[in-house]
């Protein structure tokens, strides 16, 4: 289970993301974008970065 599914959409591609809580939902959304745009088998984590974002609501927070 990858935490997301794709579907056809007029904007090229739609992504439906699921998660047991907000943290997992946002994590799965980020994973979906990277999984679709790159071959993750060729990616190696070299550094870890933590960051904070703000948004006026959950949707804005996810986009930011």
mmCIF file of C-alpha atoms in Angstrom:
data_model
loop_
_atom_site.group_PDB
_atom_site.id
_atom_site.type_symbol
_atom_site.label_atom_id
_atom_site.label_comp_id
_atom_site.label_asym_id
_atom_site.label_seq_id
_atom_site.Cartn_x
_atom_site.Cartn_y
_atom_site.Cartn_z
ATOM 1 C CA UNK A 1 0.000 0.000 0.000
ATOM 2 C CA UNK A 2 1.487 3.326 -1.052
ATOM 3 C CA UNK A 3 -1.014 5.615 0.663
ATOM 4 C CA UNK A 4 -2.265 7.063 -2.610
ATOM 5 C CA UNK A 5 -4.019 6.260 -5.865
ATOM 6 C CA UNK A 6 -4.065 8.146 -9.146
ATOM 7 C CA UNK A 7 -6.944 8.863 -11.489
ATOM 8 C CA UNK A 8 -7.453 10.657 -14.792
ATOM 9 C CA UNK A 9 -8.207 14.359 -14.436
ATOM 10 C CA UNK A 10 -8.513 17.283 -16.841
ATOM 11 C CA UNK A 11 -5.359 18.713 -15.222
ATOM 12 C CA UNK A 12 -3.424 15.615 -16.430
ATOM 13 C CA UNK A 13 -3.507 13.536 -13.257
ATOM 14 C CA UNK A 14 -5.407 13.393 -9.987
ATOM 15 C CA UNK A 15 -4.032 11.983 -6.757
ATOM 16 C CA UNK A 16 -6.190 10.644 -3.915
ATOM 17 C CA UNK A 17 -4.186 10.379 -0.698
ATOM 18 C CA UNK A 18 -5.076 8.583 2.531
ATOM 19 C CA UNK A 19 -3.582 8.417 6.003
ATOM 20 C CA UNK A 20 -4.550 7.462 9.542
ATOM 21 C CA UNK A 21 -3.863 10.996 10.790
ATOM 22 C CA UNK A 22 -2.823 14.390 9.432
ATOM 23 C CA UNK A 23 0.897 13.627 9.707
ATOM 24 C CA UNK A 24 0.580 10.407 7.690
ATOM 25 C CA UNK A 25 -1.761 12.093 5.193
ATOM 26 C CA UNK A 26 0.738 14.893 4.502
ATOM 27 C CA UNK A 27 3.639 12.427 4.393
ATOM 28 C CA UNK A 28 1.792 10.243 1.880
ATOM 29 C CA UNK A 29 0.950 13.297 -0.230
ATOM 30 C CA UNK A 30 4.616 14.275 -0.415
ATOM 31 C CA UNK A 31 5.594 10.681 -1.196
ATOM 32 C CA UNK A 32 2.994 10.518 -3.985
ATOM 33 C CA UNK A 33 4.369 13.619 -5.711
ATOM 34 C CA UNK A 34 7.948 12.352 -5.586
ATOM 35 C CA UNK A 35 6.965 8.794 -6.514
ATOM 36 C CA UNK A 36 5.124 10.023 -9.610
ATOM 37 C CA UNK A 37 7.805 12.474 -10.732
ATOM 38 C CA UNK A 38 10.981 10.449 -10.146
ATOM 39 C CA UNK A 39 12.241 6.897 -9.851
ATOM 40 C CA UNK A 40 12.572 6.579 -6.088
ATOM 41 C CA UNK A 41 14.756 3.481 -6.450
ATOM 42 C CA UNK A 42 17.500 5.826 -7.701
ATOM 43 C CA UNK A 43 17.190 8.228 -4.748
ATOM 44 C CA UNK A 44 19.348 7.926 -1.632
ATOM 45 C CA UNK A 45 18.800 10.015 1.483
ATOM 46 C CA UNK A 46 22.018 11.874 2.236
ATOM 47 C CA UNK A 47 20.704 14.616 4.509
ATOM 48 C CA UNK A 48 17.625 15.162 6.628
ATOM 49 C CA UNK A 49 16.076 18.612 6.824
ATOM 50 C CA UNK A 50 13.279 19.699 9.147
ATOM 51 C CA UNK A 51 11.182 22.723 8.333
ATOM 52 C CA UNK A 52 7.997 24.426 9.452
ATOM 53 C CA UNK A 53 5.252 25.800 7.236
ATOM 54 C CA UNK A 54 2.145 27.807 7.928
ATOM 55 C CA UNK A 55 -1.238 27.910 6.252
ATOM 56 C CA UNK A 56 -4.665 29.428 6.800
ATOM 57 C CA UNK A 57 -6.283 25.950 6.696
ATOM 58 C CA UNK A 58 -5.292 22.310 6.064
ATOM 59 C CA UNK A 59 -5.455 22.691 2.277
ATOM 60 C CA UNK A 60 -3.257 25.792 2.336
ATOM 61 C CA UNK A 61 -0.877 24.062 4.727
ATOM 62 C CA UNK A 62 -0.551 21.070 2.386
ATOM 63 C CA UNK A 63 0.167 23.286 -0.632
ATOM 64 C CA UNK A 64 2.714 25.355 1.289
#
